[in-house]
PDB file of C-alpha atoms in Angstrom:
ATOM      1  CA  LEU A   1       6.560  15.116 -20.715  1.00  0.00           C
ATOM      2  CA  ARG A   2       3.263  16.840 -21.105  1.00  0.00           C
ATOM      3  CA  ARG A   3       1.609  13.542 -20.908  1.00  0.00           C
ATOM      4  CA  ALA A   4       2.921  12.916 -17.724  1.00  0.00           C
ATOM      5  CA  SER A   5       2.469  16.331 -16.391  1.00  0.00           C
ATOM      6  CA  ASN A   6      -1.554  16.429 -17.504  1.00  0.00           C
ATOM      7  CA  ALA A   7      -1.746  12.671 -16.218  1.00  0.00           C
ATOM      8  CA  ALA A   8      -0.345  13.983 -12.913  1.00  0.00           C
ATOM      9  CA  LEU A   9      -2.752  16.887 -12.645  1.00  0.00           C
ATOM     10  CA  HIS A  10      -5.756  14.843 -13.666  1.00  0.00           C
ATOM     11  CA  HIS A  11      -5.043  12.231 -10.927  1.00  0.00           C
ATOM     12  CA  ALA A  12      -3.544  14.238  -8.282  1.00  0.00           C
ATOM     13  CA  ALA A  13      -0.657  11.862  -8.056  1.00  0.00           C
ATOM     14  CA  THR A  14       3.061  11.629  -8.700  1.00  0.00           C
ATOM     15  CA  ALA A  15       3.982  11.107 -12.092  1.00  0.00           C
ATOM     16  CA  ARG A  16       7.683  10.073 -13.504  1.00  0.00           C
ATOM     17  CA  VAL A  17       9.320   9.603 -17.101  1.00  0.00           C
ATOM     18  CA  GLU A  18      11.365   6.845 -18.283  1.00  0.00           C
ATOM     19  CA  LEU A  19      13.758   6.991 -20.832  1.00  0.00           C
ATOM     20  CA  GLU A  20      13.616   3.648 -22.975  1.00  0.00           C
ATOM     21  CA  PRO A  21      17.292   1.983 -23.087  1.00  0.00           C
ATOM     22  CA  GLY A  22      18.905   2.647 -26.443  1.00  0.00           C
ATOM     23  CA  GLY A  23      16.774   5.944 -27.031  1.00  0.00           C
ATOM     24  CA  SER A  24      13.803   4.011 -28.266  1.00  0.00           C
ATOM     25  CA  GLY A  25      11.462   6.345 -26.624  1.00  0.00           C
ATOM     26  CA  LEU A  26       9.908   7.551 -23.420  1.00  0.00           C
ATOM     27  CA  ARG A  27       7.259   6.196 -21.190  1.00  0.00           C
ATOM     28  CA  ALA A  28       5.205   8.282 -18.709  1.00  0.00           C
ATOM     29  CA  GLU A  29       3.819   6.602 -15.692  1.00  0.00           C
ATOM     30  CA  VAL A  30       1.455   7.922 -12.835  1.00  0.00           C
ATOM     31  CA  LEU A  31       1.975   6.779  -9.318  1.00  0.00           C
ATOM     32  CA  ARG A  32      -1.598   6.549  -8.242  1.00  0.00           C
ATOM     33  CA  VAL A  33      -3.016   5.816  -4.779  1.00  0.00           C
ATOM     34  CA  ILE A  34      -4.490   2.510  -5.126  1.00  0.00           C
ATOM     35  CA  GLY A  35      -5.773   1.939  -1.425  1.00  0.00           C
ATOM     36  CA  THR A  36      -6.627   4.197   1.596  1.00  0.00           C
ATOM     37  CA  TRP A  37      -8.061   2.488   4.742  1.00  0.00           C
ATOM     38  CA  HIS A  38      -9.994   4.129   7.765  1.00  0.00           C
ATOM     39  CA  PHE A  39     -11.172   2.436  10.843  1.00  0.00           C
ATOM     40  CA  GLU A  40     -14.044   4.492  11.974  1.00  0.00           C
ATOM     41  CA  ASP A  41     -16.713   1.464  12.024  1.00  0.00           C
ATOM     42  CA  HIS A  42     -15.999  -0.671  15.046  1.00  0.00           C
ATOM     43  CA  GLY A  43     -14.658  -4.261  13.825  1.00  0.00           C
ATOM     44  CA  ARG A  44     -14.503  -3.083  10.403  1.00  0.00           C
ATOM     45  CA  VAL A  45     -11.575  -1.888   8.108  1.00  0.00           C
ATOM     46  CA  THR A  46     -13.182   0.340   5.313  1.00  0.00           C
ATOM     47  CA  GLY A  47     -11.058   0.855   2.258  1.00  0.00           C
ATOM     48  CA  ALA A  48     -11.495   2.862  -1.016  1.00  0.00           C
ATOM     49  CA  PHE A  49     -11.929   1.303  -4.108  1.00  0.00           C
ATOM     50  CA  ASP A  50     -13.852  -1.647  -2.914  1.00  0.00           C
ATOM     51  CA  LEU A  51     -10.879  -2.743  -0.834  1.00  0.00           C
ATOM     52  CA  SER A  52     -12.030  -3.355   2.436  1.00  0.00           C
ATOM     53  CA  GLY A  53     -11.147  -5.737   5.030  1.00  0.00           C
ATOM     54  CA  ALA A  54     -11.690  -8.246   8.027  1.00  0.00           C
ATOM     55  CA  LEU A  55     -10.108  -8.360  11.463  1.00  0.00           C
ATOM     56  CA  ASP A  56      -9.061 -12.211  11.739  1.00  0.00           C
ATOM     57  CA  GLU A  57      -8.490 -14.086  15.117  1.00  0.00           C
ATOM     58  CA  GLY A  58      -8.344 -10.607  17.111  1.00  0.00           C
ATOM     59  CA  GLY A  59      -7.500  -6.620  16.685  1.00  0.00           C
ATOM     60  CA  ALA A  60      -9.392  -3.873  17.680  1.00  0.00           C
ATOM     61  CA  ILE A  61     -10.416  -0.378  16.784  1.00  0.00           C
ATOM     62  CA  VAL A  62      -9.343   2.193  19.429  1.00  0.00           C
ATOM     63  CA  ASP A  63      -9.934   5.781  19.816  1.00  0.00           C
ATOM     64  CA  ASP A  64      -6.423   7.092  19.949  1.00  0.00           C
ATOM     65  CA  GLY A  65      -5.146   7.175  16.231  1.00  0.00           C
ATOM     66  CA  TRP A  66      -3.452   9.121  14.204  1.00  0.00           C
ATOM     67  CA  GLN A  67      -6.223  10.883  12.843  1.00  0.00           C
ATOM     68  CA  GLY A  68      -9.341   9.431  14.571  1.00  0.00           C
ATOM     69  CA  LYS A  69      -9.714   5.757  15.076  1.00  0.00           C
ATOM     70  CA  ALA A  70      -6.724   3.297  14.697  1.00  0.00           C
ATOM     71  CA  LEU A  71      -6.033  -0.505  14.558  1.00  0.00           C
ATOM     72  CA  SER A  72      -4.511  -1.960  17.493  1.00  0.00           C
ATOM     73  CA  PHE A  73      -3.065  -5.285  18.167  1.00  0.00           C
ATOM     74  CA  VAL A  74      -2.074  -4.592  21.927  1.00  0.00           C
ATOM     75  CA  ASP A  75      -3.315  -7.458  24.016  1.00  0.00           C
ATOM     76  CA  GLN A  76      -4.506  -9.504  21.221  1.00  0.00           C
ATOM     77  CA  PRO A  77      -3.621 -12.977  20.262  1.00  0.00           C
ATOM     78  CA  ALA A  78      -0.338 -13.435  18.184  1.00  0.00           C
ATOM     79  CA  ARG A  79      -2.215 -14.319  14.971  1.00  0.00           C
ATOM     80  CA  ALA A  80      -4.390 -11.508  15.073  1.00  0.00           C
ATOM     81  CA  ARG A  81      -4.366  -9.570  11.710  1.00  0.00           C
ATOM     82  CA  VAL A  82      -6.472  -7.737   9.105  1.00  0.00           C
ATOM     83  CA  THR A  83      -6.833  -9.466   5.661  1.00  0.00           C
ATOM     84  CA  ILE A  84      -7.536  -7.251   2.741  1.00  0.00           C
ATOM     85  CA  GLY A  85      -8.246  -9.025  -0.814  1.00  0.00           C
ATOM     86  CA  VAL A  86      -5.910  -6.935  -3.135  1.00  0.00           C
ATOM     87  CA  GLN A  87      -5.097  -9.720  -5.247  1.00  0.00           C
ATOM     88  CA  GLY A  88      -7.791  -9.089  -7.727  1.00  0.00           C
ATOM     89  CA  ASP A  89      -6.812  -5.148  -8.434  1.00  0.00           C
ATOM     90  CA  PRO A  90      -4.342  -5.043 -11.322  1.00  0.00           C
ATOM     91  CA  ALA A  91      -3.024  -2.017  -9.627  1.00  0.00           C
ATOM     92  CA  TRP A  92      -1.341  -4.076  -6.688  1.00  0.00           C
ATOM     93  CA  ASN A  93       1.617  -5.137  -9.059  1.00  0.00           C
ATOM     94  CA  PHE A  94       4.914  -4.115  -7.179  1.00  0.00           C
ATOM     95  CA  GLU A  95       7.159  -4.481 -10.619  1.00  0.00           C
ATOM     96  CA  ARG A  96       7.242  -0.941 -11.709  1.00  0.00           C
ATOM     97  CA  GLY A  97       7.961   0.292  -7.944  1.00  0.00           C
ATOM     98  CA  PHE A  98       5.674   1.200  -5.106  1.00  0.00           C
ATOM     99  CA  LEU A  99       5.306   3.667  -2.083  1.00  0.00           C
ATOM    100  CA  VAL A 100       3.822   2.516   1.165  1.00  0.00           C
ATOM    101  CA  GLU A 101       2.748   4.990   3.577  1.00  0.00           C
ATOM    102  CA  LEU A 102       1.433   4.447   7.062  1.00  0.00           C
ATOM    103  CA  ALA A 103       1.057   6.052  10.477  1.00  0.00           C
ATOM    104  CA  LEU A 104       2.561   3.735  13.173  1.00  0.00           C
ATOM    105  CA  CYS A 105       2.485   3.879  16.882  1.00  0.00           C
ATOM    106  CA  ARG A 106       4.573   1.124  18.753  1.00  0.00           C
ATOM    107  CA  ARG A 107       3.042   0.594  22.011  1.00  0.00           C
ATOM    108  CA  GLY A 108       5.457  -1.993  23.343  1.00  0.00           C
ATOM    109  CA  GLU A 109       8.639  -3.855  23.267  1.00  0.00           C
ATOM    110  CA  GLY A 110       7.890  -6.752  21.060  1.00  0.00           C
ATOM    111  CA  ALA A 111       9.037  -7.313  17.685  1.00  0.00           C
ATOM    112  CA  ALA A 112       5.932  -7.839  14.882  1.00  0.00           C
ATOM    113  CA  PRO A 113       5.078  -8.129  11.297  1.00  0.00           C
ATOM    114  CA  ILE A 114       3.301  -4.699  10.140  1.00  0.00           C
ATOM    115  CA  LEU A 115       2.239  -5.514   6.357  1.00  0.00           C
ATOM    116  CA  ALA A 116       2.576  -8.328   4.183  1.00  0.00           C
ATOM    117  CA  VAL A 117       1.625  -8.381   0.873  1.00  0.00           C
ATOM    118  CA  GLY A 118       1.710 -12.132  -0.082  1.00  0.00           C
ATOM    119  CA  GLU A 119       5.626 -13.060  -0.422  1.00  0.00           C
ATOM    120  CA  ALA A 120       6.338  -9.767  -2.310  1.00  0.00           C
ATOM    121  CA  PHE A 121       6.708  -7.556   0.517  1.00  0.00           C
ATOM    122  CA  LEU A 122       7.014  -7.518   4.431  1.00  0.00           C
ATOM    123  CA  LEU A 123       7.380  -4.574   6.711  1.00  0.00           C
ATOM    124  CA  GLU A 124       8.524  -5.547  10.211  1.00  0.00           C
ATOM    125  CA  VAL A 125       8.974  -3.423  13.637  1.00  0.00           C
ATOM    126  CA  GLY A 126      11.764  -4.672  15.741  1.00  0.00           C
ATOM    127  CA  ALA A 127      11.766  -5.074  19.654  1.00  0.00           C
ATOM    128  CA  LYS A 128      14.353  -1.913  19.749  1.00  0.00           C
ATOM    129  CA  GLY A 129      12.027   0.343  17.817  1.00  0.00           C
ATOM    130  CA  ASP A 130      13.819  -0.616  14.269  1.00  0.00           C
ATOM    131  CA  LEU A 131      12.133  -0.992  10.951  1.00  0.00           C
ATOM    132  CA  SER A 132      13.168  -3.900   8.293  1.00  0.00           C
ATOM    133  CA  ALA A 133      11.251  -4.099   4.985  1.00  0.00           C
ATOM    134  CA  THR A 134      11.893  -7.165   2.544  1.00  0.00           C
ATOM    135  CA  MET A 135      10.857  -7.148  -1.062  1.00  0.00           C
ATOM    136  CA  LEU A 136      10.857 -10.114  -3.456  1.00  0.00           C
ATOM    137  CA  SER A 137      12.301  -9.598  -6.893  1.00  0.00           C
ATOM    138  CA  LYS A 138      11.169 -11.152  -9.850  1.00  0.00           C
ATOM    139  CA  VAL A 139      13.996 -11.763 -12.840  1.00  0.00           C
ATOM    140  CA  PHE A 140      13.380 -12.755 -16.468  1.00  0.00           C
ATOM    141  CA  ASP A 141      15.526 -15.297 -18.511  1.00  0.00           C
ATOM    142  CA  LYS A 142      16.485 -14.646 -22.073  1.00  0.00           C
ATOM    143  CA  GLN A 143      13.090 -16.157 -23.302  1.00  0.00           C
ATOM    144  CA  GLY A 144      11.448 -13.686 -21.064  1.00  0.00           C
ATOM    145  CA  LEU A 145      10.163 -16.080 -18.859  1.00  0.00           C
ATOM    146  CA  ALA A 146       9.789 -15.034 -14.922  1.00  0.00           C
ATOM    147  CA  ARG A 147      11.202 -16.581 -11.946  1.00  0.00           C
ATOM    148  CA  GLU A 148      11.600 -15.742  -8.178  1.00  0.00           C
ATOM    149  CA  GLY A 149      14.634 -13.822  -7.371  1.00  0.00           C
ATOM    150  CA  ASP A 150      16.321 -12.394  -4.664  1.00  0.00           C
ATOM    151  CA  ARG A 151      14.922 -10.970  -1.473  1.00  0.00           C
ATOM    152  CA  SER A 152      16.067  -7.426  -1.007  1.00  0.00           C
ATOM    153  CA  ARG A 153      16.021  -6.074   2.662  1.00  0.00           C
ATOM    154  CA  VAL A 154      16.500  -2.534   4.409  1.00  0.00           C
ATOM    155  CA  ARG A 155      16.855  -1.718   7.846  1.00  0.00           C
ATOM    156  CA  SER A 156      16.838   1.153   9.866  1.00  0.00           C
ATOM    157  CA  GLU A 157      18.993   1.766  13.056  1.00  0.00           C
ATOM    158  CA  THR A 158      17.579   0.716  16.104  1.00  0.00           C
ATOM    159  CA  SER A 159      15.079   3.305  18.327  1.00  0.00           C
ATOM    160  CA  VAL A 160      14.004   5.247  14.967  1.00  0.00           C
ATOM    161  CA  LEU A 161      10.401   4.563  16.535  1.00  0.00           C
ATOM    162  CA  GLY A 162       9.732   5.979  19.795  1.00  0.00           C
ATOM    163  CA  LEU A 163       7.243   4.216  22.186  1.00  0.00           C
ATOM    164  CA  ASP A 164       3.489   5.499  22.407  1.00  0.00           C
ATOM    165  CA  ARG A 165       4.156   8.166  19.793  1.00  0.00           C
ATOM    166  CA  TRP A 166       2.857   8.327  16.166  1.00  0.00           C
ATOM    167  CA  HIS A 167       5.200   8.149  13.245  1.00  0.00           C
ATOM    168  CA  LEU A 168       4.606   8.480   9.597  1.00  0.00           C
ATOM    169  CA  VAL A 169       6.493   5.609   7.895  1.00  0.00           C
ATOM    170  CA  ARG A 170       7.208   5.462   4.250  1.00  0.00           C
ATOM    171  CA  VAL A 171       8.819   2.706   2.132  1.00  0.00           C
ATOM    172  CA  GLY A 172       9.589   2.812  -1.532  1.00  0.00           C
ATOM    173  CA  TYR A 173      11.120   1.312  -4.414  1.00  0.00           C
ATOM    174  CA  ASP A 174      11.762   3.186  -7.401  1.00  0.00           C
ATOM    175  CA  LEU A 175      13.582   0.633  -9.408  1.00  0.00           C
ATOM    176  CA  ALA A 176      16.873   1.809  -8.395  1.00  0.00           C
ATOM    177  CA  ARG A 177      16.468   2.513  -4.656  1.00  0.00           C
ATOM    178  CA  PHE A 178      14.895   0.735  -1.820  1.00  0.00           C
ATOM    179  CA  TRP A 179      14.522   2.844   1.203  1.00  0.00           C
ATOM    180  CA  ILE A 180      12.403   3.681   4.494  1.00  0.00           C
ATOM    181  CA  SER A 181      11.820   6.922   5.711  1.00  0.00           C
ATOM    182  CA  VAL A 182      10.276   8.079   9.190  1.00  0.00           C
ATOM    183  CA  ASP A 183       8.741  11.529   9.741  1.00  0.00           C
ATOM    184  CA  GLY A 184      10.328  12.619   6.704  1.00  0.00           C
ATOM    185  CA  VAL A 185      13.807  11.339   7.489  1.00  0.00           C
ATOM    186  CA  GLU A 186      15.444   8.452   5.129  1.00  0.00           C
ATOM    187  CA  VAL A 187      16.348   5.832   7.977  1.00  0.00           C
ATOM    188  CA  GLY A 188      17.203   3.062   5.656  1.00  0.00           C
TER     189      GLY A 188
END
């Protein structure tokens, strides 16, 4: 317990302690920030830990962000996106759980994908202001070999995202629950 507490203080992050099945011990984990991005450079998505991105086939940096500038896809081509190469960073492994946090402003009635991490995770906004998150699980057979498991999905009710208003969206999975919150209220 002390190790988890010390690690959390050192990294300024959340920690958790897991009791191993059968009483074989404790395992402490720190849930660290592994990526943050800002949009102050026009045409460039600047990230922490050398995880910067590039605007692909459209996208614009605009002045009316949550705090400062923002990434916008309003009036951009349908295939516009940002690509950030996270696959080389071992911290981007969702097997032990995750928390994704982002500020989101819905500017129209259309549905769109918001964040995709390969085939492992997808966050989408629906045409009526609803949110949907999908996660691909991994299962292990008796020999310990991994294979693709089921897709889990969590959805909110409609109208959780108002138009032209910034919202703080969080999606988390802690090995027991998969959830979505908007502005601090769990919605799915």
